[in-house]
Short mmCIF file of C-alpha atoms in Angstrom, two decimals:
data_model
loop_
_atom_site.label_atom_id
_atom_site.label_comp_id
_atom_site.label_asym_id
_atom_site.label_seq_id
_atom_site.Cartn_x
_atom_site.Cartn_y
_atom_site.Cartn_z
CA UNK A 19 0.00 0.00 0.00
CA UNK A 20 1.38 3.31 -1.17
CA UNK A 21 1.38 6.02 1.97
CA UNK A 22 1.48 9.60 1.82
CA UNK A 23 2.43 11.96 4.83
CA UNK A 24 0.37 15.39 4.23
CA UNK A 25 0.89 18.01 7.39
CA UNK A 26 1.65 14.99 9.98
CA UNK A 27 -1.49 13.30 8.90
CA UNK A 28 -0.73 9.40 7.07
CA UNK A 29 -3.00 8.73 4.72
CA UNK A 30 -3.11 5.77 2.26
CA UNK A 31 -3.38 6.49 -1.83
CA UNK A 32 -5.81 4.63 -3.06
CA UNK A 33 -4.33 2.63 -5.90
CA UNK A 34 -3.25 -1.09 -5.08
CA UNK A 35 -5.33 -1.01 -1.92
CA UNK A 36 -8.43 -0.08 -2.92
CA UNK A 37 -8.08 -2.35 -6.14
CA UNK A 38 -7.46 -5.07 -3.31
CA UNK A 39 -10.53 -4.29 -1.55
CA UNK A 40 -13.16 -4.39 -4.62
CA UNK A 41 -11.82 -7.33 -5.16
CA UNK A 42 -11.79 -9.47 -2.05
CA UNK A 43 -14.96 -7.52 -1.21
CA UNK A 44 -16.59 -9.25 -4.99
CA UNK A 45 -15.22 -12.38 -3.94
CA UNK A 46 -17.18 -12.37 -0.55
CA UNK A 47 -20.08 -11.52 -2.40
CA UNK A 48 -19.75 -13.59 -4.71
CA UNK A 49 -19.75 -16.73 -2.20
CA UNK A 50 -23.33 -15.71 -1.22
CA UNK A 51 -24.44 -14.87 -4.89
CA UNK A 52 -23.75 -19.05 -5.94
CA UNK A 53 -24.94 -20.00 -2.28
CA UNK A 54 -28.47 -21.13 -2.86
CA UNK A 55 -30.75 -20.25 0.72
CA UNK A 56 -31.12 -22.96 3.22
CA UNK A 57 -33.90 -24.96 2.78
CA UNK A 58 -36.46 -24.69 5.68
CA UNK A 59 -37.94 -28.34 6.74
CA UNK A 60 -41.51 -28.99 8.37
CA UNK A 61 -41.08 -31.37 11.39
CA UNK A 62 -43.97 -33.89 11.39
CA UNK A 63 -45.94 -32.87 14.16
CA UNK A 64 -50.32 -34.09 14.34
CA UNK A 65 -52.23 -31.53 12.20
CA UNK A 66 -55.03 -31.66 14.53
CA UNK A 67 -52.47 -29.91 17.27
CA UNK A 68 -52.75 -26.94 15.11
CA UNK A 69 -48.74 -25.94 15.54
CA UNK A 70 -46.45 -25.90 12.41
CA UNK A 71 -42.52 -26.59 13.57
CA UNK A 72 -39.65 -25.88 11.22
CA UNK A 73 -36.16 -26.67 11.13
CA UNK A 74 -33.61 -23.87 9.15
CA UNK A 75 -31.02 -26.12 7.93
CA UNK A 76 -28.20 -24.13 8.24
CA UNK A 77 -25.55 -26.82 8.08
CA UNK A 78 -25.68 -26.94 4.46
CA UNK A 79 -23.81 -23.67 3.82
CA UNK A 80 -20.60 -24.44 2.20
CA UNK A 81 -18.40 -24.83 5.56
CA UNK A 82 -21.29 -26.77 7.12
CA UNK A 83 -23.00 -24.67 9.73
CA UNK A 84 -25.04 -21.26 10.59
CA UNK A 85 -21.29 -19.85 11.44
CA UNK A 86 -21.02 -19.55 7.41
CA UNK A 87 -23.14 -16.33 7.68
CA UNK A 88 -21.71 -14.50 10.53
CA UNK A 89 -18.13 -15.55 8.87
CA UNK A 90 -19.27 -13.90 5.89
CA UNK A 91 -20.77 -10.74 7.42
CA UNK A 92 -17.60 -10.55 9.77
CA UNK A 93 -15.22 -10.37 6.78
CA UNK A 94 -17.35 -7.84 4.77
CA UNK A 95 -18.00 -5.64 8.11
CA UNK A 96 -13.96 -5.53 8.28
CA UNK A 97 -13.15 -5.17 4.66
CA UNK A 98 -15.24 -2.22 4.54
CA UNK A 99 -14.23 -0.86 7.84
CA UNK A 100 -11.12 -0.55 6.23
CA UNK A 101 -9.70 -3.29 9.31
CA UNK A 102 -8.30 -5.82 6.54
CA UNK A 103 -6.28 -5.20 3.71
CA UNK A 104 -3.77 -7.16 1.34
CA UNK A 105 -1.64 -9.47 3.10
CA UNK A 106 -3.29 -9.30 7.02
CA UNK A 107 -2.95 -11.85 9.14
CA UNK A 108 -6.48 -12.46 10.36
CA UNK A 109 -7.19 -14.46 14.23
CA UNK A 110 -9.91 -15.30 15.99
CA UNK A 111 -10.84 -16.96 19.31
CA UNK A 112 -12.68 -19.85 18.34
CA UNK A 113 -12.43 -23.54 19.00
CA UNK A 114 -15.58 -24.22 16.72
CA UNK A 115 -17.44 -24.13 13.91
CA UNK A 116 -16.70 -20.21 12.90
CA UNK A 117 -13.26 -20.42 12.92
CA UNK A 118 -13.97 -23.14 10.31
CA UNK A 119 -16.09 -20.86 8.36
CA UNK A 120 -14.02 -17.66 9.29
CA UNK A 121 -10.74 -20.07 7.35
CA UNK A 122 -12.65 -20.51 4.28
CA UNK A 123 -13.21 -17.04 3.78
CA UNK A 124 -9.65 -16.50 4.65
CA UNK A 125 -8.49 -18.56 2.51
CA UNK A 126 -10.79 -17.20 -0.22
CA UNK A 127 -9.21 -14.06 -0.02
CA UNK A 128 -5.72 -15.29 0.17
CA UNK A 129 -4.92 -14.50 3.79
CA UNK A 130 -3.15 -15.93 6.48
CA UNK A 131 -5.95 -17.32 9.37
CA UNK A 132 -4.99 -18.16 12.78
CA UNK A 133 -7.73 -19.52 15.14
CA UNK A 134 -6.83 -19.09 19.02
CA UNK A 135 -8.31 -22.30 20.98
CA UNK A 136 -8.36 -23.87 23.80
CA UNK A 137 -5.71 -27.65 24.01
CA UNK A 138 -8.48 -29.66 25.02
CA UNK A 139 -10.24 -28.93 21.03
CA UNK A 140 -11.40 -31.79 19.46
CA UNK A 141 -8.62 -33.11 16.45
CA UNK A 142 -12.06 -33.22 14.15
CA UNK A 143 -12.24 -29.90 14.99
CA UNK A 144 -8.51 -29.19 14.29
CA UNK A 145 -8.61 -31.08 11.46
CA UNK A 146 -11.71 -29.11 9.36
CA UNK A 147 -9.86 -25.75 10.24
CA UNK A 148 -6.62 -27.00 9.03
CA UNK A 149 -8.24 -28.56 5.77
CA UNK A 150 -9.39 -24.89 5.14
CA UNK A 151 -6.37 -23.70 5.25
CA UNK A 152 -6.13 -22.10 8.99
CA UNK A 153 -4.13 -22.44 11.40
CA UNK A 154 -4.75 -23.32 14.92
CA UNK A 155 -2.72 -21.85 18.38
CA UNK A 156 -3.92 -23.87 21.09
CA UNK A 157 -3.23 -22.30 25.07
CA UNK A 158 -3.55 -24.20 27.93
CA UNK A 159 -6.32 -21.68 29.91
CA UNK A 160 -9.21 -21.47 27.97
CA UNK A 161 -10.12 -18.01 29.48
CA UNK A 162 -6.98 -16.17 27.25
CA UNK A 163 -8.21 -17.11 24.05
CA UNK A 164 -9.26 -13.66 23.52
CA UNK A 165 -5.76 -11.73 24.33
CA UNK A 166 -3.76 -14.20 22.55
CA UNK A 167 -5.54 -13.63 19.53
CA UNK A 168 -6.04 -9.94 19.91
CA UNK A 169 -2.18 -10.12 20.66
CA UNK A 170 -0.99 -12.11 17.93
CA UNK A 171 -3.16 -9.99 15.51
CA UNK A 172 -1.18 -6.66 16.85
CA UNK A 173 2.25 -8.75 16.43
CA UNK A 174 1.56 -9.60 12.98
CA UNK A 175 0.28 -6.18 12.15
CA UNK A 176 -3.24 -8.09 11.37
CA UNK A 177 -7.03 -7.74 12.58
CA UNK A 178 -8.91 -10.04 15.10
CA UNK A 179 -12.18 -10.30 13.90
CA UNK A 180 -13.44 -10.77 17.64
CA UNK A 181 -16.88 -12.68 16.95
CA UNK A 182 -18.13 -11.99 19.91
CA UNK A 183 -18.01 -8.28 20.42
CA UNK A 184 -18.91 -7.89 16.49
CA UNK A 185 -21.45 -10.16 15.46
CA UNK A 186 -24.31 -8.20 16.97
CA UNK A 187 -23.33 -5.53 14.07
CA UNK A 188 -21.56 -6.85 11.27
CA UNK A 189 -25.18 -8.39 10.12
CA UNK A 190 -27.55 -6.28 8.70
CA UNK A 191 -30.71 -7.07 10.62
CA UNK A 192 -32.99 -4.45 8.37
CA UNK A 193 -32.38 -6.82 5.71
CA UNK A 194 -29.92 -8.05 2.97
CA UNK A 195 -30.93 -11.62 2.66
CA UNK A 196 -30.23 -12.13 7.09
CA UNK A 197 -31.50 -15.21 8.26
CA UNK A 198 -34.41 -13.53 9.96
CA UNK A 199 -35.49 -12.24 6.74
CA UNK A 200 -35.09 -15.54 4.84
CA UNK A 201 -37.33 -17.16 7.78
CA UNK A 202 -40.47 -14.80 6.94
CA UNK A 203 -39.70 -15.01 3.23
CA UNK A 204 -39.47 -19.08 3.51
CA UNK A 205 -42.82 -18.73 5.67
CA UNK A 206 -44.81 -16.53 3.59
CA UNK A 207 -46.96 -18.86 1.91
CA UNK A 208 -47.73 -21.33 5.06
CA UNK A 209 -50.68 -21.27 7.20
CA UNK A 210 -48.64 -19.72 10.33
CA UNK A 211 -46.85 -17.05 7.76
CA UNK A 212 -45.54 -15.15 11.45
CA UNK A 213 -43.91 -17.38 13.67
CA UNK A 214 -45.46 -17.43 17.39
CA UNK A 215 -41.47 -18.71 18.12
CA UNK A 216 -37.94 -18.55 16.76
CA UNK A 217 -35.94 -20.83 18.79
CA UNK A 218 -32.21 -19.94 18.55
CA UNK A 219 -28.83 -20.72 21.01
CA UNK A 220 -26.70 -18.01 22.60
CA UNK A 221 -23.61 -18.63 20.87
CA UNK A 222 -22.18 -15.08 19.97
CA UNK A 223 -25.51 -13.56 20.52
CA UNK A 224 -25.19 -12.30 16.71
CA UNK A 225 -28.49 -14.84 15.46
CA UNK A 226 -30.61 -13.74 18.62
CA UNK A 227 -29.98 -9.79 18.27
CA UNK A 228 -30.61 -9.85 13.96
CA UNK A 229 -33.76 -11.84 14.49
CA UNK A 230 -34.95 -9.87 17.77
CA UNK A 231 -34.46 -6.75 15.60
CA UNK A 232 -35.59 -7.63 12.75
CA UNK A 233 -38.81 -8.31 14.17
CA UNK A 234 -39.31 -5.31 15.56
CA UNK A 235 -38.38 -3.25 12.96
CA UNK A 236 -40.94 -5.52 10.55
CA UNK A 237 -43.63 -5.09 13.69
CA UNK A 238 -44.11 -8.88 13.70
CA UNK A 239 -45.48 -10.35 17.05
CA UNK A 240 -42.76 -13.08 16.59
CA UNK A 241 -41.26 -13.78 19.82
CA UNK A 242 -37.37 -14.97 20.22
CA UNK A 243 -36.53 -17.12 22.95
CA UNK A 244 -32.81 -18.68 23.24
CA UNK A 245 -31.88 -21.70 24.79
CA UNK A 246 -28.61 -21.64 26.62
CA UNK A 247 -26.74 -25.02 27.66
CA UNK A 248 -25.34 -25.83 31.34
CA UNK A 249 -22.09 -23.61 32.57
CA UNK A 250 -23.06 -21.43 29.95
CA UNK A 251 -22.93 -17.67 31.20
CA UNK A 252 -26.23 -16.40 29.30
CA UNK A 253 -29.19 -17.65 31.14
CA UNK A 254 -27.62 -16.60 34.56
CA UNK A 255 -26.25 -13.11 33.18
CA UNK A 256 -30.05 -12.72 31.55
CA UNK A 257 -31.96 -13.06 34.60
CA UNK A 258 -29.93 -11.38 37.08
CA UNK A 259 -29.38 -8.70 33.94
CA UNK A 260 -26.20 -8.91 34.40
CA UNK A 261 -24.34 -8.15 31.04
CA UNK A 262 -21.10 -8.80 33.13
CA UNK A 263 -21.56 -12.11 34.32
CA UNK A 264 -19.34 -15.32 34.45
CA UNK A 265 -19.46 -18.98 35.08
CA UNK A 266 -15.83 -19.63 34.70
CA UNK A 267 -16.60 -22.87 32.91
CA UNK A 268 -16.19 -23.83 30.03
CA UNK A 269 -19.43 -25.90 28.66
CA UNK A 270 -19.97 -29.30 26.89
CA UNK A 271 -21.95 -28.14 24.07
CA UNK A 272 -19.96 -26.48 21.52
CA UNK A 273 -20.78 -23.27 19.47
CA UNK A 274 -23.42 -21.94 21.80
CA UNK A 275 -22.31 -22.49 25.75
CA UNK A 276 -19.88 -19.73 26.78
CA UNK A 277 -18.31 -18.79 29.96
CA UNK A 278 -19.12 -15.13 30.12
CA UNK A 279 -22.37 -12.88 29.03
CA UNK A 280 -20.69 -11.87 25.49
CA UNK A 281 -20.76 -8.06 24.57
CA UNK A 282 -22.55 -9.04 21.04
CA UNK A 283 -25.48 -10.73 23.51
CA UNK A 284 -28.60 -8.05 23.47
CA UNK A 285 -30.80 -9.36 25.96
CA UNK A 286 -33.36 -6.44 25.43
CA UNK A 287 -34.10 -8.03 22.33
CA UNK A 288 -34.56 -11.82 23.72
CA UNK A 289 -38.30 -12.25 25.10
CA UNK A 290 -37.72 -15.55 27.04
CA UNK A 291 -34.81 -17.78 27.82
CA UNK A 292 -34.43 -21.50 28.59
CA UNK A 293 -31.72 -23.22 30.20
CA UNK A 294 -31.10 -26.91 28.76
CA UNK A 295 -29.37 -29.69 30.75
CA UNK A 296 -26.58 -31.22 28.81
CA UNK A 297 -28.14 -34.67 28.95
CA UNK A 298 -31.00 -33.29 27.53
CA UNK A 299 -28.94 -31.67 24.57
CA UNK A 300 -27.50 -34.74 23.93
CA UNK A 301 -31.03 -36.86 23.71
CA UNK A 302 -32.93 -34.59 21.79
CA UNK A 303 -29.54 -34.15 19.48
CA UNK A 304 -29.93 -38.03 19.16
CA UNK A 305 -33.48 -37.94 19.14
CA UNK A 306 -33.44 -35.40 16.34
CA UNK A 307 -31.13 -37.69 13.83
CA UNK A 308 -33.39 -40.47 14.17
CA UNK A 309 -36.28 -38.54 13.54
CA UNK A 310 -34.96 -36.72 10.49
CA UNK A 311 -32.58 -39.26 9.39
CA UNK A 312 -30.17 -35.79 9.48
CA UNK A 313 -27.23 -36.19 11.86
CA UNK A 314 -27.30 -33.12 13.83
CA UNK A 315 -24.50 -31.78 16.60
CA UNK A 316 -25.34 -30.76 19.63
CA UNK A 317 -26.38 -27.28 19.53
CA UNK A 318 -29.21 -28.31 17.70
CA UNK A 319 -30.03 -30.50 20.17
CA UNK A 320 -30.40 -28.07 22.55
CA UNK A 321 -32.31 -26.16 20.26
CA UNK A 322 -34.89 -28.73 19.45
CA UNK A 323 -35.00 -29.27 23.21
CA UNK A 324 -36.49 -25.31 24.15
CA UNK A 325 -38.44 -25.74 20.72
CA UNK A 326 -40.44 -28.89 21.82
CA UNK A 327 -41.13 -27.59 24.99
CA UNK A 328 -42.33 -24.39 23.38
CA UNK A 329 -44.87 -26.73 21.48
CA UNK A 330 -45.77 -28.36 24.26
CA UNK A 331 -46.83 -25.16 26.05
CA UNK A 332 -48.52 -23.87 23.22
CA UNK A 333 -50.80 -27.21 22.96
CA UNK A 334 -51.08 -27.16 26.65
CA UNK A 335 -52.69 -23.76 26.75
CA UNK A 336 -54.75 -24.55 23.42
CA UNK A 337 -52.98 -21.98 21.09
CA UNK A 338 -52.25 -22.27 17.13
CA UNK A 339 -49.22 -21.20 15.52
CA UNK A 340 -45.64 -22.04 14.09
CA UNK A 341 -42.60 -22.31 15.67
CA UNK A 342 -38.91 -22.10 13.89
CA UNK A 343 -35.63 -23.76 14.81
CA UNK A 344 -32.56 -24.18 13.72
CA UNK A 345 -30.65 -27.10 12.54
CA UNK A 346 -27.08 -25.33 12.96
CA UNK A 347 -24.39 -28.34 12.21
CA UNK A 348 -23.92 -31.64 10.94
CA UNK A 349 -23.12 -34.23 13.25
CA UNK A 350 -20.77 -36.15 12.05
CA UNK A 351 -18.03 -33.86 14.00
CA UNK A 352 -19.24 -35.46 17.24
CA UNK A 353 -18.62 -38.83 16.49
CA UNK A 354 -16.21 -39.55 19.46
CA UNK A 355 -18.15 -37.06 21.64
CA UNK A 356 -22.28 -36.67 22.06
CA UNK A 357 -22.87 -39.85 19.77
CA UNK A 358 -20.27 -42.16 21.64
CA UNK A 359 -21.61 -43.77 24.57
CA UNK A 360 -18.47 -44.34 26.70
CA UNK A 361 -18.01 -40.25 26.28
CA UNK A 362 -21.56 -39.70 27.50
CA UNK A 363 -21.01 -42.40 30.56
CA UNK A 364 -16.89 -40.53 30.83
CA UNK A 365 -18.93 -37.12 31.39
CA UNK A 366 -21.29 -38.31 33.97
CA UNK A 367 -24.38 -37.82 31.50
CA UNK A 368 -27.58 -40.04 31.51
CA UNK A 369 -29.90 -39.20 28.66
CA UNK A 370 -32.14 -42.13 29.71
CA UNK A 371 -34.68 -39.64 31.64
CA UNK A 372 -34.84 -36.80 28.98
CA UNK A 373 -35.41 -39.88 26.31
CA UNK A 374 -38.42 -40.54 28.13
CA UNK A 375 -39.67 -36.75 28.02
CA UNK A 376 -39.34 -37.08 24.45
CA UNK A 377 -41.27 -40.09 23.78
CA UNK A 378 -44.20 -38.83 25.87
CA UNK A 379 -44.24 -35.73 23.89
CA UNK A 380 -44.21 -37.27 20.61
CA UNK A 381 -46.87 -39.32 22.02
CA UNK A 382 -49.43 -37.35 24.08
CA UNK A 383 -48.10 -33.68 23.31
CA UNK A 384 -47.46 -33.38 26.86
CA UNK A 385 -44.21 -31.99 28.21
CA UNK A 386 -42.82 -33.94 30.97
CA UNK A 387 -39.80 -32.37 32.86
CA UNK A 388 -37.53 -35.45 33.76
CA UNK A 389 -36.15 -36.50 36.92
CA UNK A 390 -32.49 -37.48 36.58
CA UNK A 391 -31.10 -39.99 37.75
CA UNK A 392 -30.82 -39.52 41.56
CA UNK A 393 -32.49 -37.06 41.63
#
């Protein structure tokens, strides 16, 4: 990049640079242009209940999961911020599925990506970063991920895209093809056109905040309530309103437990929250695959778990509607974790008593809250 000094000021020319920028900025684009939108399934549930439920299958996006999107959106929102240029090194704190996503896009643009994680990461997990072309710096104390990768971005004269401060803006929630507006658009021609429901995880709190938004700003009725996992930080920081609060732990269920309330997390915009054992992640992950003959992970178990129970209360107190969830990853990354038994039995988890809420609710409608075992 050419740099001028004018009366003490720098100030970049914009030749190479900004020839740089239209270009990785139409390459970006260009990913979403030949990205047909997710398809958006109907669970079976009886017609006579008079509630629709749908599943946004997100993990067909190119990198496999609803981290695709904020990936995307991150990049552009730093591209144009002027944050990225020719040549950055780009981190991230991320032991999941965006620093997968946030490596393609990397790689797409023909930078250097380093993901920040904790040693205990999965090698699956590792292994689909690497095979986009990342990188991976493991540390030892989970709780540094975010200075080592804000410090190796400064060392290498890079940007750390910092998920979970930015992902509450780097989305468009007016519109732009979000996933809120793809939901209504995908809706428009069922019976329940407005969702009573949209069922999403914490995460980064980017998905909650563009959907609580965005149905406000459209004056829909829609109400968003996010399911949160055990050790997860939300539900606690959420009721106390607490934007500040911590568990300290790290949790189980990848992509949407964290151990702090996360500054992209806008609770004013979240109308109910629901906090999900593990075990019961894990069965109605299972539950789920069987079901839709779609091997899901385990965030979408936890999300079908808050969804069904949403049903159920809506049956319960005789009212019509639909109700959307999504399916956010395949789960054929958790092969040696939440579908392998000795893991489950390693971690102290039944699933035996939440497998038995399930099966009354497909079969009566009821919901059921299980007793665990010893309990």
């Amino acid at each position: 990049m050419d740099i001028e000094r004018d009366g003490g000021c720098r100030t970049a020319s914009a030749g190479v640079d900004r020839t740089w920028l239209h270009e990785a900025v139409r390459r970006v684009e260009a990913d979403a242009n030949r990205s047909a939108d997710t398809h958006l399934h109907v669970f079976g549930l009886p017609e006579e209940w008079g509630i629709d439920l749908y599943l946004k299958d997100e993990s067909v996006h190119p990198t496999g999961s609803l981290k695709h999107r904020l990936a995307r959106s991150l990049f552009l929102y730093a591209l144009c911020n002027g944050w990225i240029h020719e040549g950055s090194t780009v981190t991230e704190a991320s032991s999941g599925s965006t620093a997968v996503s946030e490596a393609y896009f990397a790689r797409l643009l023909g930078l250097p990506f380093v993901a920040v994680m904790p040693a205990s990461t999965s090698p699956e997990k590792i292994a689909l970063i690497e095979f986009q072309g990342g990188r991976c710096h493991l540390v030892d104390d989970p709780g540094t991920i975010y200075d080592e990768a804000r410090r190796l971005a400064a060392e290498t004269g890079g940007h750390y895209l910092d998920q979970f401060t930015y992902a509450e803006r780097a989305t468009d929630w007016r519109g732009n093809n979000n996933i809120a507006e793809s939901i209504f658009e995908q809706l428009s021609l069922e019976r329940h056109p407005v969702p009573t429901w949209v069922v999403v995880g914490a995460g980064t709190g980017g998905t909650s905040a563009t959907i609580g938004r965005y149905v406000r700003y459209r004056r829909h009725d829609t109400q968003v309530c996010v399911v949160d996992p055990e050790n997860s930080a939300f539900f606690e920081g959420w009721t106390r309103g607490d934007a500040s609060f911590e568990t300290g732990i790290g949790s189980r269920i990848e992509g949407i437990g964290r151990p702090r309330v996360e500054p992209s997390f806008l609770g004013s915009v979240v109308d109910r929250m629901i906090s999900v054992p593990d075990a019961a992640s894990v069965a109605a992950m299972r539950w789920t695959s069987r079901t839709t003959g779609r091997l899901v992970g385990g965030s979408t178990g936890t999300a079908m778990w808050g969804a069904l129970r949403v049903v159920a209360e809506m049956k319960a107190a005789g009212e019509t509607g639909s109700v959307v969830t999504l399916l956010c990853d395949p789960g054929e990354r958790y092969a040696d974790t939440y579908y392998d038994d000795d893991w489950l039995a390693a971690q102290g988890l039944d699933i035996a008593p939440y497998d038995e809420t399930l099966r009354r609710f497909v079969e009566t409608g009821a919901w059921v809250e299980p007793t665990p075992a010893g309990g």
